[in-house]
């Protein structure tokens, strides 16, 4: 069984209803966190000890996707830590950014290295974490940004868009996914810049439909837009707006199935709200 928990579904705008970006993916033997925005570590603590994570994947270096690495670091001993360091998978340039972040918060050089193993992935590379394989997916954002496609040992696939504007490559990457977690920052495309960097709700749902994902879950939206987003989801099959604490459990993959797609059934959604 592979389980996905929405820890945070918000944007860079702080809101009491949700942390920023943070998605927990677990198998019986492996647990990874995708993005670590503000409030995510506190939101994760009732679910799983963040220090026990097998890895954290950072999609891009906007604060609402990585700034809570600071909070996590403060859970570790101040210095002379001799335990396991959590692998932090960072986009290109990430190690330098973490060095700059340590200086910005008035901590010593190497502050993050004591608790973390800071690793940079390449634009189209992959990584193996426990029984999970992660393929990085370039997005279309205001800064270099990546989503990811994650496969477990049974062939189930979870695709996370990360922050992106309209992206035809994402349709192919998410094709037949058991779960497609996609940003829906905007109510309409008119809210974006001329050079796009986010998706509107209808665009996000359209990508999920064209990819024929078994379930599409919308994240990275302003909580005040929830009612409008939920109304759009009602008009589409196999789609829902995420809320913190939502749990999606992926059942057995179909033997001989296409790309791990489930046998005409959606994953089960439960909630810890």
Coordinates of C-alpha atoms in Angstrom, one line a residue:
X1 CA 0.0 0.0 0.0
X2 CA 1.3 3.5 -0.9
X3 CA -0.2 6.4 1.0
X4 CA -0.1 10.1 0.1
X5 CA -0.9 12.7 2.8
X6 CA -1.5 16.3 2.0
X7 CA 0.3 18.2 4.7
X8 CA 0.0 21.6 3.1
X9 CA -2.0 22.8 0.1
X10 CA -1.5 26.6 0.3
X11 CA 0.5 29.2 -1.6
X12 CA 3.2 31.7 -0.5
X13 CA 0.4 33.7 1.1
X14 CA 0.2 32.6 4.8
X15 CA -3.3 31.4 5.8
X16 CA -4.5 29.8 9.1
X17 CA -6.3 27.1 7.1
X18 CA -3.2 25.4 5.7
X19 CA 0.6 25.3 5.6
X20 CA 2.3 26.0 2.3
X21 CA 3.4 23.2 -0.1
X22 CA 4.1 19.8 1.5
X23 CA 3.1 16.3 0.4
X24 CA 4.0 13.2 2.3
X25 CA 4.4 9.9 0.3
X26 CA 4.8 6.7 2.3
X27 CA 5.2 3.0 1.6
X28 CA 5.5 0.4 4.4
X29 CA 9.3 0.9 4.2
X30 CA 9.9 4.4 2.9
X31 CA 8.7 7.9 3.6
X32 CA 9.5 11.1 1.5
X33 CA 8.3 14.6 1.7
X34 CA 7.8 16.6 -1.5
X35 CA 8.4 20.3 -0.7
X36 CA 8.7 21.9 2.7
X37 CA 7.1 25.3 2.7
X38 CA 6.2 27.4 5.7
X39 CA 4.3 25.5 8.4
X40 CA 4.8 22.1 6.8
X41 CA 7.1 20.6 9.6
X42 CA 4.7 21.5 12.3
X43 CA 1.8 20.1 10.2
X44 CA 3.8 16.9 9.7
X45 CA 4.8 16.2 13.3
X46 CA 1.4 14.7 14.3
X47 CA 1.6 12.4 11.3
X48 CA 5.2 11.3 11.2
X49 CA 8.5 12.3 13.0
X50 CA 10.1 14.5 10.3
X51 CA 13.6 13.3 11.5
X52 CA 12.7 9.8 10.3
X53 CA 12.0 10.8 6.7
X54 CA 14.1 8.9 4.1
X55 CA 14.4 12.1 1.9
X56 CA 12.9 15.5 1.2
X57 CA 12.5 16.6 -2.5
X58 CA 12.5 20.3 -3.2
X59 CA 10.9 21.3 -6.5
X60 CA 12.2 24.8 -6.7
X61 CA 13.7 27.5 -4.5
X62 CA 10.8 29.8 -3.8
X63 CA 10.4 30.1 0.0
X64 CA 6.9 28.5 0.1
X65 CA 8.5 25.3 -1.2
X66 CA 11.7 25.0 1.0
X67 CA 11.8 27.6 3.8
X68 CA 10.7 25.1 6.5
X69 CA 13.9 23.2 6.2
X70 CA 15.0 25.8 8.8
X71 CA 12.3 24.5 11.2
X72 CA 13.4 20.9 10.6
X73 CA 17.1 21.7 11.1
X74 CA 16.2 23.1 14.6
X75 CA 14.8 19.7 15.6
X76 CA 18.4 18.3 15.4
X77 CA 21.1 18.9 17.9
X78 CA 22.8 22.2 17.6
X79 CA 26.2 20.8 16.7
X80 CA 28.3 17.6 16.8
X81 CA 25.4 15.5 15.5
X82 CA 26.5 12.0 14.7
X83 CA 23.2 10.4 13.6
X84 CA 21.8 9.8 10.1
X85 CA 21.5 13.0 8.0
X86 CA 18.3 13.4 5.9
X87 CA 19.0 13.5 2.2
X88 CA 17.6 16.8 0.8
X89 CA 17.2 16.6 -3.0
X90 CA 17.6 20.1 -4.2
X91 CA 17.4 21.6 -7.7
X92 CA 20.5 22.9 -9.4
X93 CA 22.1 25.6 -7.4
X94 CA 20.4 24.4 -4.2
X95 CA 23.6 23.8 -2.1
X96 CA 24.7 27.4 -2.6
X97 CA 21.2 28.7 -1.7
X98 CA 21.2 26.7 1.5
X99 CA 24.6 28.2 2.4
X100 CA 23.1 31.7 1.7
X101 CA 20.1 30.8 3.8
X102 CA 22.3 29.8 6.8
X103 CA 24.0 33.2 6.6
X104 CA 20.6 35.0 6.2
X105 CA 19.4 33.5 9.5
X106 CA 22.7 34.3 11.3
X107 CA 23.8 30.7 11.6
X108 CA 27.3 29.4 11.1
X109 CA 28.6 28.1 7.8
X110 CA 27.7 24.4 7.4
X111 CA 24.7 24.7 9.7
X112 CA 22.5 22.7 7.5
X113 CA 25.1 20.1 6.7
X114 CA 25.1 18.8 10.3
X115 CA 21.6 17.5 9.9
X116 CA 21.1 17.2 6.2
X117 CA 22.9 15.5 3.3
X118 CA 22.4 18.2 0.6
X119 CA 22.2 16.7 -2.9
X120 CA 21.5 18.4 -6.2
X121 CA 19.6 16.6 -8.9
X122 CA 20.0 17.3 -12.6
X123 CA 17.2 18.6 -14.8
X124 CA 16.0 15.3 -16.2
X125 CA 17.7 12.9 -13.8
X126 CA 16.2 10.2 -11.5
X127 CA 16.8 9.0 -8.0
X128 CA 16.1 5.9 -6.0
X129 CA 15.0 6.3 -2.4
X130 CA 14.2 3.1 -0.6
X131 CA 11.5 1.3 -2.7
X132 CA 10.6 4.5 -4.6
X133 CA 12.0 5.8 -7.9
X134 CA 11.8 9.5 -8.5
X135 CA 11.9 11.0 -12.0
X136 CA 12.3 14.8 -12.1
X137 CA 10.0 16.7 -14.5
X138 CA 11.0 20.3 -15.7
X139 CA 8.2 22.8 -15.2
X140 CA 7.4 26.2 -16.6
X141 CA 7.6 28.7 -13.8
X142 CA 9.1 32.1 -13.1
X143 CA 12.3 30.4 -11.8
X144 CA 13.7 27.0 -12.7
X145 CA 11.3 24.5 -11.2
X146 CA 10.6 20.8 -11.3
X147 CA 7.8 18.4 -10.5
X148 CA 8.3 14.7 -10.1
X149 CA 6.9 11.3 -11.1
X150 CA 7.3 8.7 -8.3
X151 CA 6.9 4.9 -8.8
X152 CA 6.8 2.3 -6.1
X153 CA 7.9 -1.3 -6.2
X154 CA 4.4 -2.4 -7.4
X155 CA 4.3 -0.1 -10.4
X156 CA 2.0 2.5 -8.9
X157 CA 2.7 6.0 -10.0
X158 CA 2.2 9.4 -8.3
X159 CA 2.9 12.5 -10.4
X160 CA 3.3 15.9 -8.7
X161 CA 3.3 18.9 -11.0
X162 CA 5.2 21.3 -8.8
X163 CA 4.7 25.0 -9.7
X164 CA 4.1 25.3 -13.4
X165 CA 2.3 27.2 -16.1
X166 CA 0.5 25.3 -18.9
X167 CA 2.8 22.5 -19.8
X168 CA 2.0 19.9 -22.5
X169 CA 4.9 17.7 -21.4
X170 CA 3.1 17.3 -18.1
X171 CA 0.2 15.7 -19.8
X172 CA 2.4 13.0 -21.2
X173 CA 4.3 12.6 -17.9
X174 CA 1.0 12.1 -15.9
X175 CA -0.6 9.8 -18.5
X176 CA -2.2 6.9 -16.7
X177 CA -0.9 7.9 -13.3
X178 CA -2.6 6.4 -10.3
X179 CA -2.6 9.9 -8.7
X180 CA -1.9 13.3 -10.2
X181 CA -1.3 16.1 -7.7
X182 CA -1.4 19.4 -9.6
X183 CA -1.2 23.0 -8.7
X184 CA -4.3 25.2 -9.2
X185 CA -3.0 28.6 -8.0
X186 CA -5.3 30.8 -10.1
X187 CA -9.1 31.0 -10.6
X188 CA -8.5 32.2 -14.2
X189 CA -5.5 32.5 -16.5
X190 CA -6.0 36.3 -16.5
X191 CA -4.6 36.5 -13.0
X192 CA -1.1 35.3 -14.2
X193 CA 1.7 37.2 -15.9
X194 CA 2.1 37.3 -19.7
X195 CA 4.8 34.7 -19.3
X196 CA 2.9 32.0 -17.5
X197 CA 4.1 30.4 -14.3
X198 CA 1.0 29.0 -12.7
X199 CA -2.2 27.0 -13.7
X200 CA -5.8 28.1 -13.4
X201 CA -8.2 25.6 -12.0
X202 CA -9.7 24.6 -15.4
X203 CA -6.2 24.2 -16.9
X204 CA -5.1 21.9 -14.0
X205 CA -8.3 19.8 -14.4
X206 CA -7.9 19.6 -18.1
X207 CA -4.3 18.3 -17.8
X208 CA -5.6 15.6 -15.4
X209 CA -8.4 14.6 -17.8
X210 CA -6.2 14.5 -20.9
X211 CA -3.6 12.4 -19.0
X212 CA -6.4 10.0 -18.0
X213 CA -5.1 10.0 -14.4
X214 CA -7.1 7.8 -12.1
X215 CA -7.4 10.6 -9.6
X216 CA -6.5 14.3 -9.8
X217 CA -6.0 16.3 -6.6
X218 CA -5.6 20.1 -6.7
X219 CA -3.1 21.8 -4.4
X220 CA -1.3 25.1 -4.1
X221 CA -4.4 27.3 -4.1
X222 CA -5.6 30.1 -1.9
X223 CA -8.0 28.7 0.8
X224 CA -10.5 31.6 0.1
X225 CA -10.8 30.1 -3.4
X226 CA -11.8 26.6 -2.1
X227 CA -15.6 26.9 -2.7
X228 CA -15.0 27.9 -6.4
X229 CA -12.4 25.2 -6.9
X230 CA -14.6 22.5 -5.3
X231 CA -17.5 23.6 -7.6
X232 CA -15.2 23.1 -10.6
X233 CA -14.2 19.6 -9.3
X234 CA -17.9 18.6 -9.0
X235 CA -18.2 19.0 -12.8
X236 CA -15.3 16.7 -13.4
X237 CA -14.9 13.0 -12.6
X238 CA -12.1 11.8 -10.5
X239 CA -11.0 15.2 -9.2
X240 CA -11.0 16.9 -5.8
X241 CA -9.5 19.9 -4.0
X242 CA -6.9 18.9 -1.4
X243 CA -7.2 20.0 2.2
X244 CA -4.5 19.5 4.9
X245 CA -4.8 16.0 6.4
X246 CA -6.3 14.4 3.3
X247 CA -5.0 10.9 2.8
X248 CA -5.1 9.1 -0.5
X249 CA -4.3 5.4 -0.4
X250 CA -3.3 3.6 -3.6
X251 CA -4.3 0.0 -3.8
X252 CA -2.6 -2.9 -5.7
X253 CA -1.5 -2.2 -9.3
X254 CA -3.3 -4.1 -12.0
X255 CA -1.1 -7.1 -13.2
X256 CA -0.1 -6.2 -16.8
X257 CA -1.8 -2.8 -16.5
X258 CA -0.8 0.3 -18.4
X259 CA 1.7 2.5 -16.5
X260 CA 0.3 1.3 -13.2
X261 CA -3.2 2.6 -13.8
X262 CA -5.8 1.1 -11.5
X263 CA -8.6 -1.1 -12.8
X264 CA -11.1 1.6 -13.5
X265 CA -11.2 2.6 -9.9
X266 CA -10.1 5.8 -8.2
X267 CA -7.8 5.7 -5.2
X268 CA -9.5 5.8 -1.8
X269 CA -9.6 9.2 -0.1
X270 CA -9.9 9.6 3.6
X271 CA -9.3 12.5 5.9
X272 CA -7.8 13.3 9.3
X273 CA -9.5 16.7 9.5

